[in-house]
PDB file of C-alpha atoms in Angstrom:
ATOM      1  CA  MET A 284     -37.926 -51.034  38.170  1.00 49.00           C
ATOM      2  CA  ALA A 285     -34.920 -50.625  35.542  1.00 67.00           C
ATOM      3  CA  ASP A 286     -32.502 -53.713  35.687  1.00 93.00           C
ATOM      4  CA  PHE A 287     -28.909 -52.965  36.302  1.00 96.00           C
ATOM      5  CA  GLU A 288     -27.555 -53.059  32.584  1.00 97.00           C
ATOM      6  CA  THR A 289     -30.151 -50.528  31.737  1.00 97.00           C
ATOM      7  CA  VAL A 290     -29.506 -48.219  34.360  1.00 96.00           C
ATOM      8  CA  ALA A 291     -25.899 -48.395  33.718  1.00 98.00           C
ATOM      9  CA  LYS A 292     -26.166 -48.200  30.219  1.00 98.00           C
ATOM     10  CA  GLN A 293     -28.597 -44.857  30.078  1.00 97.00           C
ATOM     11  CA  PHE A 294     -26.260 -43.355  32.510  1.00 98.00           C
ATOM     12  CA  VAL A 295     -23.443 -43.873  30.751  1.00 98.00           C
ATOM     13  CA  GLU A 296     -24.916 -41.965  27.830  1.00 98.00           C
ATOM     14  CA  PHE A 297     -26.502 -39.148  29.909  1.00 98.00           C
ATOM     15  CA  TYR A 298     -23.165 -38.732  31.510  1.00 98.00           C
ATOM     16  CA  TYR A 299     -21.017 -38.438  28.462  1.00 98.00           C
ATOM     17  CA  LYS A 300     -23.695 -36.251  26.914  1.00 98.00           C
ATOM     18  CA  THR A 301     -23.608 -33.804  29.827  1.00 98.00           C
ATOM     19  CA  PHE A 302     -19.892 -33.671  30.086  1.00 97.00           C
ATOM     20  CA  ASP A 303     -19.446 -32.550  26.523  1.00 97.00           C
ATOM     21  CA  GLU A 304     -22.454 -30.058  26.146  1.00 97.00           C
ATOM     22  CA  ASN A 305     -21.754 -28.415  29.615  1.00 96.00           C
ATOM     23  CA  ARG A 306     -20.138 -29.719  32.326  1.00 95.00           C
ATOM     24  CA  ALA A 307     -21.245 -27.805  35.253  1.00 96.00           C
ATOM     25  CA  ASN A 308     -24.492 -29.676  34.692  1.00 97.00           C
ATOM     26  CA  LEU A 309     -22.633 -32.654  35.932  1.00 97.00           C
ATOM     27  CA  ALA A 310     -22.891 -31.374  39.335  1.00 98.00           C
ATOM     28  CA  ALA A 311     -26.404 -32.883  39.600  1.00 97.00           C
ATOM     29  CA  LEU A 312     -25.038 -36.575  39.320  1.00 98.00           C
ATOM     30  CA  TYR A 313     -22.600 -35.943  42.553  1.00 98.00           C
ATOM     31  CA  ARG A 314     -23.117 -35.921  45.902  1.00 98.00           C
ATOM     32  CA  ASP A 315     -21.037 -34.454  49.301  1.00 97.00           C
ATOM     33  CA  ASN A 316     -19.533 -37.628  49.395  1.00 97.00           C
ATOM     34  CA  SER A 317     -18.865 -38.552  46.202  1.00 98.00           C
ATOM     35  CA  MET A 318     -15.276 -39.386  45.247  1.00 98.00           C
ATOM     36  CA  LEU A 319     -13.372 -38.618  41.672  1.00 98.00           C
ATOM     37  CA  THR A 320      -9.762 -40.091  40.986  1.00 98.00           C
ATOM     38  CA  PHE A 321      -9.012 -38.175  37.844  1.00 98.00           C
ATOM     39  CA  GLU A 322      -5.618 -39.351  36.574  1.00 97.00           C
ATOM     40  CA  ALA A 323      -4.088 -40.087  39.922  1.00 97.00           C
ATOM     41  CA  GLN A 324      -5.491 -36.730  41.585  1.00 97.00           C
ATOM     42  CA  PRO A 325      -7.952 -37.440  44.454  1.00 97.00           C
ATOM     43  CA  THR A 326     -11.336 -34.964  44.839  1.00 98.00           C
ATOM     44  CA  LEU A 327     -14.113 -35.444  47.257  1.00 98.00           C
ATOM     45  CA  GLY A 328     -17.608 -33.777  47.009  1.00 98.00           C
ATOM     46  CA  THR A 329     -19.957 -32.428  44.540  1.00 98.00           C
ATOM     47  CA  ALA A 330     -18.419 -28.518  44.119  1.00 98.00           C
ATOM     48  CA  ALA A 331     -14.815 -29.832  44.265  1.00 98.00           C
ATOM     49  CA  ILE A 332     -15.715 -32.462  41.619  1.00 98.00           C
ATOM     50  CA  VAL A 333     -17.208 -29.963  39.164  1.00 98.00           C
ATOM     51  CA  GLU A 334     -14.357 -27.676  39.845  1.00 97.00           C
ATOM     52  CA  LYS A 335     -11.979 -30.082  38.699  1.00 97.00           C
ATOM     53  CA  LEU A 336     -13.815 -31.086  35.589  1.00 97.00           C
ATOM     54  CA  GLN A 337     -14.640 -27.314  34.865  1.00 95.00           C
ATOM     55  CA  ASN A 338     -10.599 -26.488  34.927  1.00 95.00           C
ATOM     56  CA  LEU A 339      -9.383 -29.431  32.589  1.00 94.00           C
ATOM     57  CA  PRO A 340      -6.956 -28.241  30.185  1.00 90.00           C
ATOM     58  CA  PHE A 341      -9.442 -28.353  26.995  1.00 90.00           C
ATOM     59  CA  GLN A 342     -12.629 -26.099  25.992  1.00 90.00           C
ATOM     60  CA  GLN A 343     -14.658 -28.704  24.085  1.00 94.00           C
ATOM     61  CA  VAL A 344     -14.391 -32.734  24.255  1.00 95.00           C
ATOM     62  CA  GLN A 345     -16.236 -35.398  22.758  1.00 95.00           C
ATOM     63  CA  HIS A 346     -16.064 -38.612  24.781  1.00 97.00           C
ATOM     64  CA  ARG A 347     -16.995 -41.882  22.717  1.00 96.00           C
ATOM     65  CA  ALA A 348     -18.025 -45.082  25.176  1.00 97.00           C
ATOM     66  CA  ASP A 349     -17.025 -48.335  23.225  1.00 97.00           C
ATOM     67  CA  THR A 350     -17.773 -50.492  26.000  1.00 98.00           C
ATOM     68  CA  VAL A 351     -19.815 -50.544  28.958  1.00 98.00           C
ATOM     69  CA  ASP A 352     -20.093 -53.348  31.514  1.00 98.00           C
ATOM     70  CA  SER A 353     -22.150 -53.493  34.568  1.00 98.00           C
ATOM     71  CA  GLN A 354     -22.539 -55.443  37.764  1.00 98.00           C
ATOM     72  CA  PRO A 355     -24.843 -54.952  40.852  1.00 96.00           C
ATOM     73  CA  SER A 356     -22.539 -54.186  43.744  1.00 94.00           C
ATOM     74  CA  ALA A 357     -22.524 -53.759  47.628  1.00 80.00           C
ATOM     75  CA  ASP A 358     -25.355 -51.882  49.067  1.00 81.00           C
ATOM     76  CA  ASP A 359     -27.647 -51.857  46.576  1.00 87.00           C
ATOM     77  CA  GLY A 360     -25.277 -50.226  44.103  1.00 95.00           C
ATOM     78  CA  ILE A 361     -24.155 -50.599  40.349  1.00 97.00           C
ATOM     79  CA  MET A 362     -20.624 -50.997  39.145  1.00 98.00           C
ATOM     80  CA  VAL A 363     -20.161 -49.515  35.748  1.00 98.00           C
ATOM     81  CA  MET A 364     -16.990 -49.900  33.824  1.00 98.00           C
ATOM     82  CA  VAL A 365     -16.384 -47.781  30.817  1.00 98.00           C
ATOM     83  CA  THR A 366     -13.337 -48.045  27.767  1.00 98.00           C
ATOM     84  CA  GLY A 367     -13.824 -45.290  25.282  1.00 97.00           C
ATOM     85  CA  ALA A 368     -11.908 -42.404  23.707  1.00 97.00           C
ATOM     86  CA  LEU A 369     -12.405 -39.057  23.617  1.00 96.00           C
ATOM     87  CA  MET A 370     -11.141 -36.323  21.518  1.00 95.00           C
ATOM     88  CA  VAL A 371     -10.419 -32.803  23.023  1.00 94.00           C
ATOM     89  CA  ASP A 372     -10.185 -29.328  21.237  1.00 89.00           C
ATOM     90  CA  GLY A 373     -10.745 -30.601  17.585  1.00 77.00           C
ATOM     91  CA  GLN A 374      -7.271 -32.652  17.765  1.00 84.00           C
ATOM     92  CA  ASP A 375      -7.532 -35.278  14.804  1.00 82.00           C
ATOM     93  CA  ARG A 376      -6.120 -38.205  17.062  1.00 89.00           C
ATOM     94  CA  PRO A 377      -8.314 -39.743  19.828  1.00 94.00           C
ATOM     95  CA  MET A 378      -7.120 -40.560  23.152  1.00 95.00           C
ATOM     96  CA  SER A 379      -8.244 -44.240  24.865  1.00 97.00           C
ATOM     97  CA  TYR A 380      -9.556 -44.020  28.310  1.00 97.00           C
ATOM     98  CA  THR A 381     -11.135 -46.042  30.942  1.00 98.00           C
ATOM     99  CA  GLN A 382     -13.430 -44.721  33.611  1.00 98.00           C
ATOM    100  CA  THR A 383     -15.443 -46.848  36.947  1.00 98.00           C
ATOM    101  CA  PHE A 384     -18.499 -45.467  38.558  1.00 98.00           C
ATOM    102  CA  GLN A 385     -20.353 -46.676  41.403  1.00 98.00           C
ATOM    103  CA  LEU A 386     -23.854 -45.653  41.474  1.00 97.00           C
ATOM    104  CA  LYS A 387     -25.548 -45.418  44.351  1.00 96.00           C
ATOM    105  CA  ARG A 388     -29.487 -44.620  44.997  1.00 94.00           C
ATOM    106  CA  ASP A 389     -30.852 -41.519  46.176  1.00 92.00           C
ATOM    107  CA  GLY A 390     -34.753 -41.700  46.255  1.00 89.00           C
ATOM    108  CA  GLY A 391     -35.842 -42.439  43.289  1.00 88.00           C
ATOM    109  CA  SER A 392     -32.480 -41.541  41.166  1.00 92.00           C
ATOM    110  CA  TRP A 393     -29.001 -42.426  41.003  1.00 96.00           C
ATOM    111  CA  TYR A 394     -25.803 -40.444  41.816  1.00 97.00           C
ATOM    112  CA  VAL A 395     -22.178 -41.132  41.465  1.00 98.00           C
ATOM    113  CA  PHE A 396     -20.537 -42.570  44.701  1.00 97.00           C
ATOM    114  CA  ASN A 397     -16.919 -43.755  43.242  1.00 98.00           C
ATOM    115  CA  ASP A 398     -15.618 -42.059  40.136  1.00 98.00           C
ATOM    116  CA  LEU A 399     -11.862 -43.321  38.493  1.00 98.00           C
ATOM    117  CA  PHE A 400     -10.913 -41.717  35.296  1.00 98.00           C
ATOM    118  CA  ARG A 401      -7.509 -42.589  33.542  1.00 98.00           C
ATOM    119  CA  LEU A 402      -6.353 -42.402  29.605  1.00 97.00           C
ATOM    120  CA  VAL A 403      -5.033 -45.769  28.760  1.00 96.00           C
ATOM    121  CA  TYR A 404      -1.772 -45.417  26.158  1.00 92.00           C
ATOM    122  CA  PRO A 405      -0.917 -48.056  23.787  1.00 88.00           C
ATOM    123  CA  ALA A 406       1.017 -50.658  25.430  1.00 84.00           C
ATOM    124  CA  ALA A 407       4.908 -50.583  24.803  1.00 75.00           C
TER     125      ALA A 407
ATOM    126  CA  MET B 205      -4.820 -51.637  59.849  1.00 49.00           C
ATOM    127  CA  ALA B 206      -3.407 -50.721  56.337  1.00 67.00           C
ATOM    128  CA  ASP B 207      -4.884 -47.703  54.908  1.00 93.00           C
ATOM    129  CA  PHE B 208      -7.067 -48.654  51.627  1.00 96.00           C
ATOM    130  CA  GLU B 209      -4.115 -47.699  49.313  1.00 97.00           C
ATOM    131  CA  THR B 210      -1.997 -50.062  51.125  1.00 96.00           C
ATOM    132  CA  VAL B 211      -4.457 -52.869  50.594  1.00 96.00           C
ATOM    133  CA  ALA B 212      -5.003 -52.059  47.006  1.00 98.00           C
ATOM    134  CA  LYS B 213      -1.630 -52.133  45.884  1.00 98.00           C
ATOM    135  CA  GLN B 214      -0.888 -55.225  48.071  1.00 97.00           C
ATOM    136  CA  PHE B 215      -4.052 -56.981  46.725  1.00 98.00           C
ATOM    137  CA  VAL B 216      -3.160 -55.680  42.971  1.00 98.00           C
ATOM    138  CA  GLU B 217       0.710 -57.243  43.306  1.00 98.00           C
ATOM    139  CA  PHE B 218      -0.664 -60.332  44.506  1.00 98.00           C
ATOM    140  CA  TYR B 219      -3.482 -60.963  42.281  1.00 98.00           C
ATOM    141  CA  TYR B 220      -1.225 -60.528  39.043  1.00 98.00           C
ATOM    142  CA  LYS B 221       1.552 -62.503  40.633  1.00 98.00           C
ATOM    143  CA  THR B 222      -0.922 -65.590  41.188  1.00 98.00           C
ATOM    144  CA  PHE B 223      -2.542 -65.111  37.844  1.00 97.00           C
ATOM    145  CA  ASP B 224       0.712 -65.260  36.360  1.00 97.00           C
ATOM    146  CA  GLU B 225       2.123 -68.476  38.099  1.00 97.00           C
ATOM    147  CA  ASN B 226      -1.157 -70.410  38.748  1.00 96.00           C
ATOM    148  CA  ARG B 227      -4.326 -69.080  37.876  1.00 95.00           C
ATOM    149  CA  ALA B 228      -6.148 -71.949  39.946  1.00 96.00           C
ATOM    150  CA  ASN B 229      -4.809 -70.581  43.194  1.00 97.00           C
ATOM    151  CA  LEU B 230      -7.012 -67.314  42.206  1.00 97.00           C
ATOM    152  CA  ALA B 231      -9.826 -69.568  43.852  1.00 98.00           C
ATOM    153  CA  ALA B 232      -8.652 -67.976  47.328  1.00 97.00           C
ATOM    154  CA  LEU B 233      -9.384 -64.557  46.368  1.00 98.00           C
ATOM    155  CA  TYR B 234     -13.115 -65.083  45.251  1.00 98.00           C
ATOM    156  CA  ARG B 235     -16.273 -65.828  47.110  1.00 98.00           C
ATOM    157  CA  ASP B 236     -19.694 -67.728  46.198  1.00 97.00           C
ATOM    158  CA  ASN B 237     -21.240 -64.211  45.584  1.00 97.00           C
ATOM    159  CA  SER B 238     -18.509 -63.029  43.519  1.00 98.00           C
ATOM    160  CA  MET B 239     -19.290 -61.571  39.838  1.00 98.00           C
ATOM    161  CA  LEU B 240     -16.469 -61.341  36.980  1.00 98.00           C
ATOM    162  CA  THR B 241     -17.354 -59.950  33.908  1.00 98.00           C
ATOM    163  CA  PHE B 242     -14.638 -61.006  31.444  1.00 98.00           C
ATOM    164  CA  GLU B 243     -14.721 -59.428  27.977  1.00 97.00           C
ATOM    165  CA  ALA B 244     -18.588 -59.037  28.460  1.00 97.00           C
ATOM    166  CA  GLN B 245     -18.760 -62.293  29.651  1.00 97.00           C
ATOM    167  CA  PRO B 246     -20.719 -62.442  33.175  1.00 97.00           C
ATOM    168  CA  THR B 247     -19.684 -65.272  35.693  1.00 98.00           C
ATOM    169  CA  LEU B 248     -20.615 -66.165  39.181  1.00 98.00           C
ATOM    170  CA  GLY B 249     -18.918 -67.470  42.059  1.00 98.00           C
ATOM    171  CA  THR B 250     -15.415 -69.321  42.698  1.00 98.00           C
ATOM    172  CA  ALA B 251     -16.051 -72.421  40.998  1.00 98.00           C
ATOM    173  CA  ALA B 252     -17.173 -70.494  37.392  1.00 98.00           C
ATOM    174  CA  ILE B 253     -15.187 -67.683  37.771  1.00 98.00           C
ATOM    175  CA  VAL B 254     -11.682 -70.028  38.183  1.00 98.00           C
ATOM    176  CA  GLU B 255     -12.961 -72.465  35.480  1.00 98.00           C
ATOM    177  CA  LYS B 256     -13.405 -69.213  33.183  1.00 97.00           C
ATOM    178  CA  LEU B 257      -9.816 -68.147  34.272  1.00 97.00           C
ATOM    179  CA  GLN B 258      -8.135 -71.570  33.521  1.00 95.00           C
ATOM    180  CA  ASN B 259      -9.789 -71.953  30.220  1.00 95.00           C
ATOM    181  CA  LEU B 260      -8.687 -68.641  28.786  1.00 94.00           C
ATOM    182  CA  PRO B 261      -7.098 -69.296  25.424  1.00 90.00           C
ATOM    183  CA  PHE B 262      -3.564 -69.213  26.459  1.00 90.00           C
ATOM    184  CA  GLN B 263      -1.076 -70.876  28.917  1.00 90.00           C
ATOM    185  CA  GLN B 264       1.477 -68.094  30.025  1.00 94.00           C
ATOM    186  CA  VAL B 265       0.733 -64.889  30.604  1.00 95.00           C
ATOM    187  CA  GLN B 266       2.326 -61.662  32.437  1.00 95.00           C
ATOM    188  CA  HIS B 267       0.645 -58.749  33.274  1.00 97.00           C
ATOM    189  CA  ARG B 268       2.113 -55.555  34.283  1.00 96.00           C
ATOM    190  CA  ALA B 269       0.211 -53.119  36.603  1.00 97.00           C
ATOM    191  CA  ASP B 270       0.796 -49.524  35.175  1.00 97.00           C
ATOM    192  CA  THR B 271      -1.410 -47.803  37.189  1.00 98.00           C
ATOM    193  CA  VAL B 272      -3.284 -48.596  40.664  1.00 98.00           C
ATOM    194  CA  ASP B 273      -5.976 -46.455  41.686  1.00 98.00           C
ATOM    195  CA  SER B 274      -8.142 -46.691  44.972  1.00 98.00           C
ATOM    196  CA  GLN B 275     -11.140 -45.613  46.731  1.00 98.00           C
ATOM    197  CA  PRO B 276     -13.114 -46.348  49.912  1.00 96.00           C
ATOM    198  CA  SER B 277     -16.531 -47.647  48.805  1.00 94.00           C
ATOM    199  CA  ALA B 278     -19.810 -48.670  50.218  1.00 80.00           C
ATOM    200  CA  ASP B 279     -19.953 -51.192  52.684  1.00 81.00           C
ATOM    201  CA  ASP B 280     -16.497 -50.684  54.046  1.00 87.00           C
ATOM    202  CA  GLY B 281     -14.950 -51.719  50.904  1.00 94.00           C
ATOM    203  CA  ILE B 282     -12.407 -50.950  48.035  1.00 97.00           C
ATOM    204  CA  MET B 283     -12.819 -49.871  44.536  1.00 97.00           C
ATOM    205  CA  VAL B 284      -9.596 -50.645  42.771  1.00 98.00           C
ATOM    206  CA  MET B 285      -8.871 -49.782  38.952  1.00 98.00           C
ATOM    207  CA  VAL B 286      -5.765 -50.970  37.347  1.00 98.00           C
ATOM    208  CA  THR B 287      -4.706 -50.102  34.097  1.00 98.00           C
ATOM    209  CA  GLY B 288      -1.639 -51.914  32.695  1.00 97.00           C
ATOM    210  CA  ALA B 289      -0.331 -54.470  29.667  1.00 96.00           C
ATOM    211  CA  LEU B 290      -0.315 -58.172  29.198  1.00 96.00           C
ATOM    212  CA  MET B 291       1.750 -60.149  27.055  1.00 95.00           C
ATOM    213  CA  VAL B 292       0.702 -63.618  26.301  1.00 94.00           C
ATOM    214  CA  ASP B 293       2.457 -67.079  25.189  1.00 89.00           C
ATOM    215  CA  GLY B 294       5.761 -65.097  24.129  1.00 77.00           C
ATOM    216  CA  GLN B 295       4.135 -62.999  21.879  1.00 84.00           C
ATOM    217  CA  ASP B 296       6.137 -59.791  21.192  1.00 82.00           C
ATOM    218  CA  ARG B 297       3.191 -57.550  20.894  1.00 89.00           C
ATOM    219  CA  PRO B 298       1.855 -56.602  24.895  1.00 94.00           C
ATOM    220  CA  MET B 299      -1.908 -55.579  24.905  1.00 95.00           C
ATOM    221  CA  SER B 300      -3.247 -52.750  27.018  1.00 97.00           C
ATOM    222  CA  TYR B 301      -6.341 -54.122  29.402  1.00 97.00           C
ATOM    223  CA  THR B 302      -7.841 -52.305  32.328  1.00 98.00           C
ATOM    224  CA  GLN B 303      -9.763 -54.155  35.290  1.00 98.00           C
ATOM    225  CA  THR B 304     -11.497 -53.028  38.214  1.00 98.00           C
ATOM    226  CA  PHE B 305     -12.196 -54.709  41.448  1.00 98.00           C
ATOM    227  CA  GLN B 306     -14.221 -54.476  44.401  1.00 98.00           C
ATOM    228  CA  LEU B 307     -12.846 -55.720  47.517  1.00 97.00           C
ATOM    229  CA  LYS B 308     -14.923 -56.559  50.381  1.00 96.00           C
ATOM    230  CA  ARG B 309     -14.049 -57.742  54.041  1.00 94.00           C
ATOM    231  CA  ASP B 310     -14.252 -61.192  55.054  1.00 92.00           C
ATOM    232  CA  GLY B 311     -12.978 -61.731  58.618  1.00 89.00           C
ATOM    233  CA  GLY B 312      -9.573 -60.135  58.449  1.00 88.00           C
ATOM    234  CA  SER B 313      -9.130 -60.430  54.767  1.00 92.00           C
ATOM    235  CA  TRP B 314     -10.431 -59.426  51.768  1.00 96.00           C
ATOM    236  CA  TYR B 315     -11.981 -60.877  48.734  1.00 98.00           C
ATOM    237  CA  VAL B 316     -12.900 -59.928  45.228  1.00 98.00           C
ATOM    238  CA  PHE B 317     -16.719 -59.094  45.198  1.00 97.00           C
ATOM    239  CA  ASN B 318     -16.767 -56.995  41.680  1.00 98.00           C
ATOM    240  CA  ASP B 319     -14.380 -57.828  38.869  1.00 98.00           C
ATOM    241  CA  LEU B 320     -14.520 -56.339  35.370  1.00 98.00           C
ATOM    242  CA  PHE B 321     -11.714 -57.032  32.806  1.00 98.00           C
ATOM    243  CA  ARG B 322     -11.730 -55.370  29.054  1.00 98.00           C
ATOM    244  CA  LEU B 323      -8.697 -55.455  26.492  1.00 97.00           C
ATOM    245  CA  VAL B 324      -8.434 -51.834  25.442  1.00 96.00           C
ATOM    246  CA  TYR B 325      -7.131 -51.129  21.735  1.00 92.00           C
ATOM    247  CA  PRO B 326      -6.099 -48.288  20.633  1.00 88.00           C
ATOM    248  CA  ALA B 327      -8.674 -45.235  19.943  1.00 84.00           C
ATOM    249  CA  ALA B 328      -9.296 -44.986  16.036  1.00 75.00           C
TER     250      ALA B 328
END
């Protein structure tokens, strides 16, 4: 069985690849008890989460995960904290972001139980 | 009983106040199963965590939490994701950071089970 760091890294790679290629396919990674807090807006369940992600005000996006930290968590889960940069719709200025996932088991696979996302602006 | 958002906000306020006033007192917020991953370096348990925090290479620090997002999590816990800025030893340039906590219950109070910290550099 893969250790938590390997699961975390593989998950992050797959998540952003899917996000950047076809957001609708992220549905497979959420469940009806999944929570997303995106820029302070809370959403519950696969359908609402995928609708939220699909309705973000850009067509094209590219994520680049710069750091991926993980820890085992309660209830046999995995905490994953990402910092990185993203670029939308061909703009030439990337934006920093941070995203934390808590992954939970669902049989032989993993799904996103907690998901919190924030853009990070330069400190001033 | 306070809702999770109130607990999260009160925790964050208390955590950084304690950090900035006297890091040694953070011991009360960790337990022997607590995990800290600070700039990719993993530490386990109250004693090692507090030693790590006390040995950070600065004397004075001021944290400013700009955003605090929270969700209920597995096992009756609370996920808390912070973005903010910190300033060390009177430097005039604040640095952006992100920190995620998973809080767990210990009788009538809460402790930090998961703790992940990263400085966030401007995207380039």
